[in-house]
Amino acid sequence: MATTIVEATEELIPELVTSVGALFAEDGGRHDPRMDADWPRRHGAAYYRDVIGDSAGLCLLARADGTPAGHLVGRLRTSEIRPGARIAVLESMRVGEQFRRTGAGSALVTEFTAWAERNEATEFRVTAFAANETAIAFYRSHGFTPFELTLRRA
């Protein structure tokens, strides 16, 4: 199965929103009962149009033999309290279940990393639900290590 990664354009926003919607349903819906799983349908097109138009934003789509397989959304951030830090934040990522373990996720992360390095990122960050052990293992396999811990009391 040949995986290709393309940078999303305005014409590809519907495909991106579909993938993000699936992530909200699969991951957020499973791990956060307050997650608004309908947010991508209502607000996604405008949100991702802004990301695509921002030089500090990146929206990628994965295709496996031409079939939509997943997405990655990344942002570059700075911090007033951490001068010199240019943080590449992996904001959202999903690979469709039938395309997992085919290299699609790794291809997305590789392209994100290359983009961030071209834009002089000094570090990379991603968050995942603590219960999503598969995602955490995937990110660890790509060099991410624990940095902060968020605790919640419901």
PDB file of C-alpha atoms in Angstrom:
ATOM      1  CA  MET A   1       0.000   0.000   0.000  1.00  0.00           C
ATOM      2  CA  ALA A   2       1.558   3.297  -1.119  1.00  0.00           C
ATOM      3  CA  THR A   3       1.093   6.196   1.293  1.00  0.00           C
ATOM      4  CA  THR A   4       1.300   9.771   0.087  1.00  0.00           C
ATOM      5  CA  ILE A   5       1.135  12.903   2.208  1.00  0.00           C
ATOM      6  CA  VAL A   6      -0.340  16.101   0.797  1.00  0.00           C
ATOM      7  CA  GLU A   7      -0.637  19.530   2.324  1.00  0.00           C
ATOM      8  CA  ALA A   8      -4.308  20.443   2.633  1.00  0.00           C
ATOM      9  CA  THR A   9      -5.676  23.235   0.490  1.00  0.00           C
ATOM     10  CA  GLU A  10      -9.052  24.943   0.733  1.00  0.00           C
ATOM     11  CA  GLU A  11     -10.465  22.409  -1.726  1.00  0.00           C
ATOM     12  CA  LEU A  12      -9.448  19.568   0.613  1.00  0.00           C
ATOM     13  CA  ILE A  13     -11.027  21.029   3.763  1.00  0.00           C
ATOM     14  CA  PRO A  14     -14.078  18.703   3.562  1.00  0.00           C
ATOM     15  CA  GLU A  15     -11.759  15.669   3.628  1.00  0.00           C
ATOM     16  CA  LEU A  16      -9.849  17.155   6.568  1.00  0.00           C
ATOM     17  CA  VAL A  17     -13.048  17.924   8.501  1.00  0.00           C
ATOM     18  CA  THR A  18     -14.281  14.357   7.928  1.00  0.00           C
ATOM     19  CA  SER A  19     -11.064  12.931   9.384  1.00  0.00           C
ATOM     20  CA  VAL A  20     -11.083  15.334  12.337  1.00  0.00           C
ATOM     21  CA  GLY A  21     -14.741  14.479  12.983  1.00  0.00           C
ATOM     22  CA  ALA A  22     -13.838  10.802  13.133  1.00  0.00           C
ATOM     23  CA  LEU A  23     -11.059  11.605  15.627  1.00  0.00           C
ATOM     24  CA  PHE A  24     -13.469  13.543  17.830  1.00  0.00           C
ATOM     25  CA  ALA A  25     -15.924  10.630  17.773  1.00  0.00           C
ATOM     26  CA  GLU A  26     -13.340   7.869  18.289  1.00  0.00           C
ATOM     27  CA  ASP A  27     -10.921   9.446  20.730  1.00  0.00           C
ATOM     28  CA  GLY A  28     -12.627  12.395  22.393  1.00  0.00           C
ATOM     29  CA  GLY A  29     -15.995  10.683  22.559  1.00  0.00           C
ATOM     30  CA  ARG A  30     -14.425   7.658  24.218  1.00  0.00           C
ATOM     31  CA  HIS A  31     -12.185   9.470  26.705  1.00  0.00           C
ATOM     32  CA  ASP A  32     -14.022  12.718  27.473  1.00  0.00           C
ATOM     33  CA  PRO A  33     -17.785  12.645  28.069  1.00  0.00           C
ATOM     34  CA  ARG A  34     -17.959  16.425  27.658  1.00  0.00           C
ATOM     35  CA  MET A  35     -16.270  16.425  24.250  1.00  0.00           C
ATOM     36  CA  ASP A  36     -18.436  18.143  21.647  1.00  0.00           C
ATOM     37  CA  ALA A  37     -18.093  15.507  18.935  1.00  0.00           C
ATOM     38  CA  ASP A  38     -20.128  17.683  16.569  1.00  0.00           C
ATOM     39  CA  TRP A  39     -17.674  20.612  16.723  1.00  0.00           C
ATOM     40  CA  PRO A  40     -15.825  19.694  13.495  1.00  0.00           C
ATOM     41  CA  ARG A  41     -19.053  19.633  11.489  1.00  0.00           C
ATOM     42  CA  ARG A  42     -20.171  23.020  12.822  1.00  0.00           C
ATOM     43  CA  HIS A  43     -16.883  24.907  13.044  1.00  0.00           C
ATOM     44  CA  GLY A  44     -14.185  22.823  11.383  1.00  0.00           C
ATOM     45  CA  ALA A  45     -14.258  24.340   7.897  1.00  0.00           C
ATOM     46  CA  ALA A  46     -13.681  27.887   9.173  1.00  0.00           C
ATOM     47  CA  TYR A  47     -11.108  26.782  11.744  1.00  0.00           C
ATOM     48  CA  TYR A  48      -9.014  24.765   9.288  1.00  0.00           C
ATOM     49  CA  ARG A  49      -9.314  27.438   6.593  1.00  0.00           C
ATOM     50  CA  ASP A  50      -7.594  29.767   9.082  1.00  0.00           C
ATOM     51  CA  VAL A  51      -4.894  27.177   9.850  1.00  0.00           C
ATOM     52  CA  ILE A  52      -4.225  26.645   6.137  1.00  0.00           C
ATOM     53  CA  GLY A  53      -3.918  30.409   5.655  1.00  0.00           C
ATOM     54  CA  ASP A  54      -1.479  30.827   8.554  1.00  0.00           C
ATOM     55  CA  SER A  55       2.253  30.394   7.891  1.00  0.00           C
ATOM     56  CA  ALA A  56       2.549  29.019  11.446  1.00  0.00           C
ATOM     57  CA  GLY A  57      -0.016  26.286  10.721  1.00  0.00           C
ATOM     58  CA  LEU A  58       0.084  23.016   8.808  1.00  0.00           C
ATOM     59  CA  CYS A  59      -2.698  20.658   7.732  1.00  0.00           C
ATOM     60  CA  LEU A  60      -1.636  17.371   6.174  1.00  0.00           C
ATOM     61  CA  LEU A  61      -3.695  14.589   4.653  1.00  0.00           C
ATOM     62  CA  ALA A  62      -2.547  10.998   4.243  1.00  0.00           C
ATOM     63  CA  ARG A  63      -3.700   8.913   1.325  1.00  0.00           C
ATOM     64  CA  ALA A  64      -3.198   5.184   0.873  1.00  0.00           C
ATOM     65  CA  ASP A  65      -3.339   4.246  -2.795  1.00  0.00           C
ATOM     66  CA  GLY A  66      -5.348   7.442  -3.308  1.00  0.00           C
ATOM     67  CA  THR A  67      -7.886   6.685  -0.557  1.00  0.00           C
ATOM     68  CA  PRO A  68      -8.159   9.182   2.357  1.00  0.00           C
ATOM     69  CA  ALA A  69      -6.332   7.593   5.283  1.00  0.00           C
ATOM     70  CA  GLY A  70      -5.875  10.316   7.913  1.00  0.00           C
ATOM     71  CA  HIS A  71      -4.698  13.777   8.843  1.00  0.00           C
ATOM     72  CA  LEU A  72      -2.306  15.788  10.967  1.00  0.00           C
ATOM     73  CA  VAL A  73      -2.712  19.401  12.092  1.00  0.00           C
ATOM     74  CA  GLY A  74       0.312  21.223  13.458  1.00  0.00           C
ATOM     75  CA  ARG A  75       1.077  24.712  14.738  1.00  0.00           C
ATOM     76  CA  LEU A  76       4.154  26.691  15.630  1.00  0.00           C
ATOM     77  CA  ARG A  77       3.956  28.492  18.969  1.00  0.00           C
ATOM     78  CA  THR A  78       6.174  30.793  20.989  1.00  0.00           C
ATOM     79  CA  SER A  79       6.102  31.460  24.710  1.00  0.00           C
ATOM     80  CA  GLU A  80       6.719  34.747  26.501  1.00  0.00           C
ATOM     81  CA  ILE A  81       7.881  32.863  29.574  1.00  0.00           C
ATOM     82  CA  ARG A  82      10.242  30.597  27.585  1.00  0.00           C
ATOM     83  CA  PRO A  83      12.266  32.996  25.422  1.00  0.00           C
ATOM     84  CA  GLY A  84      13.892  31.303  22.470  1.00  0.00           C
ATOM     85  CA  ALA A  85      11.471  28.385  22.457  1.00  0.00           C
ATOM     86  CA  ARG A  86       9.732  27.784  19.135  1.00  0.00           C
ATOM     87  CA  ILE A  87       7.360  24.918  19.795  1.00  0.00           C
ATOM     88  CA  ALA A  88       5.938  22.693  17.073  1.00  0.00           C
ATOM     89  CA  VAL A  89       2.613  21.476  18.461  1.00  0.00           C
ATOM     90  CA  LEU A  90       1.028  18.409  16.928  1.00  0.00           C
ATOM     91  CA  GLU A  91      -2.522  19.576  17.541  1.00  0.00           C
ATOM     92  CA  SER A  92      -4.541  16.783  15.947  1.00  0.00           C
ATOM     93  CA  MET A  93      -3.767  13.484  14.267  1.00  0.00           C
ATOM     94  CA  ARG A  94      -5.748  10.482  13.141  1.00  0.00           C
ATOM     95  CA  VAL A  95      -5.169   7.506  10.893  1.00  0.00           C
ATOM     96  CA  GLY A  96      -8.201   5.459   9.885  1.00  0.00           C
ATOM     97  CA  GLU A  97      -8.329   2.070  11.555  1.00  0.00           C
ATOM     98  CA  GLN A  98      -7.854   0.119   8.326  1.00  0.00           C
ATOM     99  CA  PHE A  99      -4.672   2.134   7.569  1.00  0.00           C
ATOM    100  CA  ARG A 100      -2.988   1.803  10.956  1.00  0.00           C
ATOM    101  CA  ARG A 101       0.333  -0.028  11.046  1.00  0.00           C
ATOM    102  CA  THR A 102       0.876   0.698   7.343  1.00  0.00           C
ATOM    103  CA  GLY A 103       3.277   3.606   7.838  1.00  0.00           C
ATOM    104  CA  ALA A 104       0.674   6.338   7.250  1.00  0.00           C
ATOM    105  CA  GLY A 105       1.011   7.759  10.769  1.00  0.00           C
ATOM    106  CA  SER A 106       4.789   7.701  10.619  1.00  0.00           C
ATOM    107  CA  ALA A 107       4.692   9.441   7.238  1.00  0.00           C
ATOM    108  CA  LEU A 108       2.495  12.191   8.702  1.00  0.00           C
ATOM    109  CA  VAL A 109       4.811  12.711  11.681  1.00  0.00           C
ATOM    110  CA  THR A 110       7.891  12.692   9.433  1.00  0.00           C
ATOM    111  CA  GLU A 111       6.417  15.411   7.205  1.00  0.00           C
ATOM    112  CA  PHE A 112       5.326  17.442  10.257  1.00  0.00           C
ATOM    113  CA  THR A 113       8.809  17.159  11.753  1.00  0.00           C
ATOM    114  CA  ALA A 114      10.467  18.256   8.502  1.00  0.00           C
ATOM    115  CA  TRP A 115       8.119  21.260   8.237  1.00  0.00           C
ATOM    116  CA  ALA A 116       8.784  22.230  11.858  1.00  0.00           C
ATOM    117  CA  GLU A 117      12.544  21.958  11.405  1.00  0.00           C
ATOM    118  CA  ARG A 118      12.389  24.121   8.248  1.00  0.00           C
ATOM    119  CA  ASN A 119      10.558  26.658  10.422  1.00  0.00           C
ATOM    120  CA  GLU A 120      13.238  26.513  13.132  1.00  0.00           C
ATOM    121  CA  ALA A 121      11.247  24.706  15.816  1.00  0.00           C
ATOM    122  CA  THR A 122      13.310  24.086  18.924  1.00  0.00           C
ATOM    123  CA  GLU A 123      11.016  21.406  20.359  1.00  0.00           C
ATOM    124  CA  PHE A 124       7.969  19.313  19.555  1.00  0.00           C
ATOM    125  CA  ARG A 125       4.863  18.673  21.657  1.00  0.00           C
ATOM    126  CA  VAL A 126       1.774  16.534  21.487  1.00  0.00           C
ATOM    127  CA  THR A 127      -0.967  15.726  23.989  1.00  0.00           C
ATOM    128  CA  ALA A 128      -2.930  12.506  24.223  1.00  0.00           C
ATOM    129  CA  PHE A 129      -5.565  11.178  26.553  1.00  0.00           C
ATOM    130  CA  ALA A 130      -3.809   9.251  29.337  1.00  0.00           C
ATOM    131  CA  ALA A 131      -6.019   6.231  28.607  1.00  0.00           C
ATOM    132  CA  ASN A 132      -5.016   6.172  24.920  1.00  0.00           C
ATOM    133  CA  GLU A 133      -2.040   3.878  25.401  1.00  0.00           C
ATOM    134  CA  THR A 134      -1.772   3.080  21.689  1.00  0.00           C
ATOM    135  CA  ALA A 135      -1.356   6.752  20.754  1.00  0.00           C
ATOM    136  CA  ILE A 136       1.125   7.315  23.570  1.00  0.00           C
ATOM    137  CA  ALA A 137       3.212   4.336  22.423  1.00  0.00           C
ATOM    138  CA  PHE A 138       3.112   5.643  18.843  1.00  0.00           C
ATOM    139  CA  TYR A 139       4.296   9.111  19.884  1.00  0.00           C
ATOM    140  CA  ARG A 140       7.022   7.639  22.092  1.00  0.00           C
ATOM    141  CA  SER A 141       8.232   5.596  19.110  1.00  0.00           C
ATOM    142  CA  HIS A 142       8.731   8.924  17.329  1.00  0.00           C
ATOM    143  CA  GLY A 143      10.872  10.420  20.087  1.00  0.00           C
ATOM    144  CA  PHE A 144       8.254  12.162  22.223  1.00  0.00           C
ATOM    145  CA  THR A 145       8.850  11.825  25.959  1.00  0.00           C
ATOM    146  CA  PRO A 146       6.809  12.953  28.978  1.00  0.00           C
ATOM    147  CA  PHE A 147       7.225  16.653  29.757  1.00  0.00           C
ATOM    148  CA  GLU A 148       4.165  17.907  31.643  1.00  0.00           C
ATOM    149  CA  LEU A 149       1.346  16.134  33.404  1.00  0.00           C
ATOM    150  CA  THR A 150      -2.218  17.422  33.548  1.00  0.00           C
ATOM    151  CA  LEU A 151      -4.349  16.081  36.377  1.00  0.00           C
ATOM    152  CA  ARG A 152      -8.105  16.469  36.408  1.00  0.00           C
ATOM    153  CA  ARG A 153     -10.700  16.137  39.114  1.00  0.00           C
ATOM    154  CA  ALA A 154     -14.207  15.644  37.762  1.00  0.00           C
TER     155      ALA A 154
END
